Amino acid sequence: MIITNQTKLFIIFALATIMVYSCHKGKSTPEEPTIVPQPEETLRQQYSKSVTQWPAAAWYDNIKVRELAALPENPSKDKAELIALGKALFFDPRTGNGMRTCASCHNPDTYWIDQKTTADGIALHHRNTPSMENVWYLEGKLFHDGRAKTYREQIAEAINSPIEMGGNTATLPAKLQAIPGYFRLYEAAYATQTMTIEGLLDAIAAYSRSISSGETAFDRFIKGDYQALNDAELEGLHLFRTKGKCINCHNGAFFTDLDFHNLGYAVTSKGALDNGRFEATGQETDKGKFRTPGLRNVAHTAPYLHNGSIANLRELINLLSQGMPQKPGQQINGTLSPHIQNIRLSSREQENILAFLESLSSVPNKTERPILP
């Protein structure tokens, strides 16, 4: 058989093709890496980390972002003798007109409130008694409307008020200096025998600043004990920061932005409108605004709001979830805060937020009442 040049070329080409194919077949082709989907983290896993790694909170626009935090150490460094003098004055009716004391409204046995709708001093007050716990962080924004800038100012107003203690700060030093026991307490505190109203007010302030709340289940959780909150409480924490948007006003270690907001419930127990922050600033935009309360031990400080108009925490959560609809007898004074929105929390979600708020409770510190001079 005669093989032409053309046939030779065809055979050579065919052999070359077979060799190339065989070589490629013998080599291992790198495979694409297999991506194994990771299981989605549970809520507990998402929160069992540093706060900076928690799921993003639902912040409103123009909010100063400040995450929740554990209870800090009380920074007050007042000397024991000054606190002892202030404690005696706090529990002594002679600081006022002899009928009521600071402790009459700020009862240490009930988380430093009186558990009444409005403060019951010499006459009925139109505002609810706030707790004394952790007041050291409130300086500059004392009272519900923030009108007192210093402890001296706030305490003097309470003593002189005809509906609170009915006393007289102008004559108080002379009255107490005539009592030997107070003379000795004052000298121990100030190393002087000349009693002044400034010294007496500063002593009450020193005692007030020494009052702190205790560690809570939330504090233990945020410090790394990730079983300190049960499932309902943990779900409530997540809702508090996200769908509930509570964190926008209730943030930081004390669960308050220390700012003033209008929640719409301005009518006092006497049927009059309370102007709130307006009374301190005179600015129309401040009408009906009140300072955001802290939430530590909030489960134990009913009734709620500045006028004590909400009987229990479950009711308050429900109203906030609906955008604070007006109950009979209540009305908006000024402009309602834009943070008040109908967020439509389900009953289960509300119960979980309630559970989380209850986790902010601490065992009250036992307060021994002083033996008065």
CSV table of C-alpha atoms in Angstrom, one decimal, residues 37-262:
chain,number,residue,atom,x,y,z
A,37,PRO,CA,-22.8,26.7,54.9
A,38,GLN,CA,-22.3,27.6,58.5
A,39,PRO,CA,-25.4,27.2,60.7
A,40,GLU,CA,-27.0,30.5,61.7
A,41,GLU,CA,-26.0,31.6,65.2
A,42,THR,CA,-28.6,31.3,67.9
A,43,LEU,CA,-29.7,34.5,69.7
A,44,ARG,CA,-27.7,33.3,72.8
A,45,GLN,CA,-24.6,32.8,70.6
A,46,GLN,CA,-25.0,36.3,69.1
A,47,TYR,CA,-25.1,37.8,72.6
A,48,SER,CA,-22.4,35.6,74.2
A,49,LYS,CA,-19.8,38.1,73.1
A,50,SER,CA,-18.4,41.5,73.9
A,51,VAL,CA,-21.1,44.2,73.7
A,52,THR,CA,-19.3,45.7,70.6
A,53,GLN,CA,-20.1,42.4,68.7
A,54,TRP,CA,-23.8,42.3,69.6
A,55,PRO,CA,-26.3,42.5,66.8
A,56,ALA,CA,-26.8,46.1,65.6
A,57,ALA,CA,-29.3,48.1,67.7
A,58,ALA,CA,-32.1,50.0,65.9
A,59,TRP,CA,-31.1,53.6,66.5
A,60,TYR,CA,-33.2,56.6,65.4
A,61,ASP,CA,-31.5,59.4,63.4
A,62,ASN,CA,-29.6,62.0,65.3
A,63,ILE,CA,-29.3,59.8,68.4
A,64,LYS,CA,-26.1,59.8,70.5
A,65,VAL,CA,-25.3,56.1,70.2
A,66,ARG,CA,-24.4,54.7,73.6
A,67,GLU,CA,-24.7,51.0,74.3
A,68,LEU,CA,-25.9,49.3,77.4
A,69,ALA,CA,-23.3,48.8,80.1
A,70,ALA,CA,-22.7,47.2,83.5
A,71,LEU,CA,-23.2,49.1,86.7
A,72,PRO,CA,-20.1,51.2,87.4
A,73,GLU,CA,-18.5,51.7,90.8
A,74,ASN,CA,-19.9,54.7,92.7
A,75,PRO,CA,-17.3,57.4,92.2
A,76,SER,CA,-18.3,59.3,95.4
A,77,LYS,CA,-15.4,59.7,97.8
A,78,ASP,CA,-17.0,61.6,100.6
A,79,LYS,CA,-15.5,61.0,104.0
A,80,ALA,CA,-17.5,58.7,106.4
A,81,GLU,CA,-18.1,61.5,109.0
A,82,LEU,CA,-19.7,63.7,106.4
A,83,ILE,CA,-21.9,60.9,105.2
A,84,ALA,CA,-22.9,60.1,108.8
A,85,LEU,CA,-24.0,63.7,109.4
A,86,GLY,CA,-26.0,63.7,106.1
A,87,LYS,CA,-27.6,60.4,107.0
A,88,ALA,CA,-28.8,61.8,110.4
A,89,LEU,CA,-30.3,64.8,108.6
A,90,PHE,CA,-31.9,62.7,106.0
A,91,PHE,CA,-33.9,60.7,108.6
A,92,ASP,CA,-34.6,63.5,111.0
A,93,PRO,CA,-37.9,65.3,110.9
A,94,ARG,CA,-36.2,68.3,112.5
A,95,THR,CA,-34.5,69.0,109.2
A,96,GLY,CA,-38.0,70.1,108.1
A,97,ASN,CA,-40.8,71.3,110.2
A,98,GLY,CA,-40.8,68.3,112.5
A,99,MET,CA,-43.5,66.3,110.6
A,100,ARG,CA,-41.8,64.8,107.5
A,101,THR,CA,-38.3,63.7,106.6
A,102,CYS,CA,-36.4,63.1,103.4
A,103,ALA,CA,-37.0,59.4,104.1
A,104,SER,CA,-40.8,59.9,104.3
A,105,CYS,CA,-40.9,59.9,100.5
A,106,HIS,CA,-37.5,58.2,99.8
A,107,ASN,CA,-38.0,55.0,101.9
A,108,PRO,CA,-34.9,52.7,101.8
A,109,ASP,CA,-37.1,49.7,102.4
A,110,THR,CA,-39.0,50.2,99.2
A,111,TYR,CA,-36.2,51.0,96.8
A,112,TRP,CA,-36.1,54.7,98.0
A,113,ILE,CA,-39.6,55.6,96.9
A,114,ASP,CA,-42.9,55.8,98.7
A,115,GLN,CA,-45.0,53.6,96.3
A,116,LYS,CA,-47.6,56.3,96.0
A,117,THR,CA,-49.1,57.9,92.9
A,118,THR,CA,-47.7,61.3,93.9
A,119,ALA,CA,-45.4,62.3,96.7
A,120,ASP,CA,-47.2,62.6,100.0
A,121,GLY,CA,-45.5,65.4,102.0
A,122,ILE,CA,-47.1,67.9,104.2
A,123,ALA,CA,-49.6,68.3,101.3
A,124,LEU,CA,-50.2,66.2,98.3
A,125,HIS,CA,-47.6,66.8,95.6
A,126,HIS,CA,-48.5,66.7,91.8
A,127,ARG,CA,-45.5,64.5,90.8
A,128,ASN,CA,-44.4,61.0,91.6
A,129,THR,CA,-41.4,60.3,93.9
A,130,PRO,CA,-38.3,59.3,92.0
A,131,SER,CA,-35.9,56.8,93.5
A,132,MET,CA,-32.8,57.9,95.2
A,133,GLU,CA,-30.6,55.1,93.9
A,134,ASN,CA,-27.6,56.2,91.9
A,135,VAL,CA,-28.5,59.9,92.1
A,136,TRP,CA,-24.8,60.7,91.9
A,137,TYR,CA,-25.0,60.6,88.1
A,138,LEU,CA,-27.9,63.0,88.0
A,139,GLU,CA,-26.1,66.2,89.0
A,140,GLY,CA,-27.2,69.1,86.8
A,141,LYS,CA,-30.5,67.4,86.0
A,142,LEU,CA,-32.2,67.0,89.3
A,143,PHE,CA,-36.0,66.8,89.7
A,144,HIS,CA,-38.3,65.4,86.9
A,145,ASP,CA,-37.9,68.6,84.9
A,146,GLY,CA,-34.2,69.1,85.6
A,147,ARG,CA,-34.7,72.5,87.2
A,148,ALA,CA,-32.1,72.0,90.0
A,149,LYS,CA,-28.5,72.2,88.8
A,150,THR,CA,-26.9,71.3,92.1
A,151,TYR,CA,-27.6,69.0,95.1
A,152,ARG,CA,-27.7,72.1,97.3
A,153,GLU,CA,-30.4,73.7,95.2
A,154,GLN,CA,-32.5,70.5,95.0
A,155,ILE,CA,-32.2,69.7,98.7
A,156,ALA,CA,-32.9,73.2,99.9
A,157,GLU,CA,-36.0,73.4,97.7
A,158,ALA,CA,-37.3,70.1,99.2
A,159,ILE,CA,-36.7,71.4,102.8
A,160,ASN,CA,-38.3,74.8,102.2
A,161,SER,CA,-41.2,73.5,100.2
A,162,PRO,CA,-44.6,74.0,102.0
A,163,ILE,CA,-45.9,70.8,100.4
A,164,GLU,CA,-42.8,68.7,101.1
A,165,MET,CA,-41.0,69.3,104.3
A,166,GLY,CA,-42.1,72.8,105.3
A,167,GLY,CA,-38.8,73.7,106.9
A,168,ASN,CA,-36.6,76.8,106.8
A,169,THR,CA,-33.0,76.6,105.6
A,170,ALA,CA,-32.3,80.1,106.9
A,171,THR,CA,-32.9,79.1,110.6
A,172,LEU,CA,-31.8,75.4,110.3
A,173,PRO,CA,-28.1,75.9,111.4
A,174,ALA,CA,-29.0,77.7,114.6
A,175,LYS,CA,-31.7,75.1,115.4
A,176,LEU,CA,-29.3,72.2,115.0
A,177,GLN,CA,-26.3,73.8,116.6
A,178,ALA,CA,-28.2,73.9,119.8
A,179,ILE,CA,-28.4,70.1,119.8
A,180,PRO,CA,-25.2,68.7,121.3
A,181,GLY,CA,-25.3,65.6,119.1
A,182,TYR,CA,-25.4,67.6,115.9
A,183,PHE,CA,-22.7,69.9,117.2
A,184,ARG,CA,-20.4,66.9,117.5
A,185,LEU,CA,-21.4,65.3,114.2
A,186,TYR,CA,-20.8,68.6,112.4
A,187,GLU,CA,-17.4,69.1,114.0
A,188,ALA,CA,-16.3,65.6,113.1
A,189,ALA,CA,-17.4,66.2,109.5
A,190,TYR,CA,-15.9,69.7,109.0
A,191,ALA,CA,-13.4,70.2,111.8
A,192,THR,CA,-15.2,73.4,112.7
A,193,GLN,CA,-17.8,74.4,115.3
A,194,THR,CA,-19.5,77.0,113.1
A,195,MET,CA,-22.5,75.3,111.4
A,196,THR,CA,-23.6,76.7,108.0
A,197,ILE,CA,-26.5,75.8,105.8
A,198,GLU,CA,-24.1,75.1,103.0
A,199,GLY,CA,-22.4,72.5,105.2
A,200,LEU,CA,-25.7,70.9,106.2
A,201,LEU,CA,-26.9,70.7,102.6
A,202,ASP,CA,-23.6,69.3,101.4
A,203,ALA,CA,-23.8,66.6,104.1
A,204,ILE,CA,-27.2,65.5,102.9
A,205,ALA,CA,-25.9,65.5,99.3
A,206,ALA,CA,-22.9,63.3,100.4
A,207,TYR,CA,-25.3,60.8,101.9
A,208,SER,CA,-27.5,60.9,98.9
A,209,ARG,CA,-24.6,60.2,96.5
A,210,SER,CA,-23.6,57.2,98.6
A,211,ILE,CA,-26.9,55.4,97.7
A,212,SER,CA,-26.3,52.9,95.0
A,213,SER,CA,-28.2,50.0,93.5
A,214,GLY,CA,-26.7,46.5,93.5
A,215,GLU,CA,-25.5,44.0,90.9
A,216,THR,CA,-28.2,42.5,88.7
A,217,ALA,CA,-28.6,39.4,86.5
A,218,PHE,CA,-28.0,41.7,83.5
A,219,ASP,CA,-24.7,43.0,85.0
A,220,ARG,CA,-23.5,39.4,85.4
A,221,PHE,CA,-24.5,38.6,81.8
A,222,ILE,CA,-22.7,41.6,80.3
A,223,LYS,CA,-19.6,40.7,82.3
A,224,GLY,CA,-19.4,37.3,80.7
A,225,ASP,CA,-21.8,35.0,82.6
A,226,TYR,CA,-23.9,34.2,79.5
A,227,GLN,CA,-26.3,32.0,81.4
A,228,ALA,CA,-27.3,34.8,83.8
A,229,LEU,CA,-30.3,35.7,81.6
A,230,ASN,CA,-32.9,33.0,80.8
A,231,ASP,CA,-34.3,32.7,77.2
A,232,ALA,CA,-37.2,35.1,77.8
A,233,GLU,CA,-34.9,37.7,79.4
A,234,LEU,CA,-32.4,37.4,76.5
A,235,GLU,CA,-35.2,37.7,73.9
A,236,GLY,CA,-36.4,40.8,75.8
A,237,LEU,CA,-32.9,42.3,75.7
A,238,HIS,CA,-32.8,41.8,72.0
A,239,LEU,CA,-36.2,43.4,71.5
A,240,PHE,CA,-35.2,46.2,73.8
A,241,ARG,CA,-32.4,47.0,71.5
A,242,THR,CA,-34.0,46.3,68.1
A,243,LYS,CA,-37.8,46.2,67.3
A,244,GLY,CA,-38.8,47.8,70.6
A,245,LYS,CA,-36.3,50.7,70.0
A,246,CYS,CA,-36.3,51.3,73.8
A,247,ILE,CA,-32.5,51.8,73.7
A,248,ASN,CA,-32.9,55.1,72.0
A,249,CYS,CA,-33.9,56.8,75.3
A,250,HIS,CA,-32.9,54.1,77.8
A,251,ASN,CA,-29.2,53.5,77.2
A,252,GLY,CA,-25.8,53.4,79.0
A,253,ALA,CA,-25.2,51.9,82.4
A,254,PHE,CA,-28.3,53.4,84.0
A,255,PHE,CA,-30.6,52.9,81.0
A,256,THR,CA,-31.3,56.6,80.5
A,257,ASP,CA,-30.0,59.3,78.1
A,258,LEU,CA,-30.6,61.9,80.8
A,259,ASP,CA,-32.5,63.9,78.2
A,260,PHE,CA,-36.0,65.2,78.3
A,261,HIS,CA,-38.9,63.8,76.2
A,262,ASN,CA,-42.6,64.4,75.8
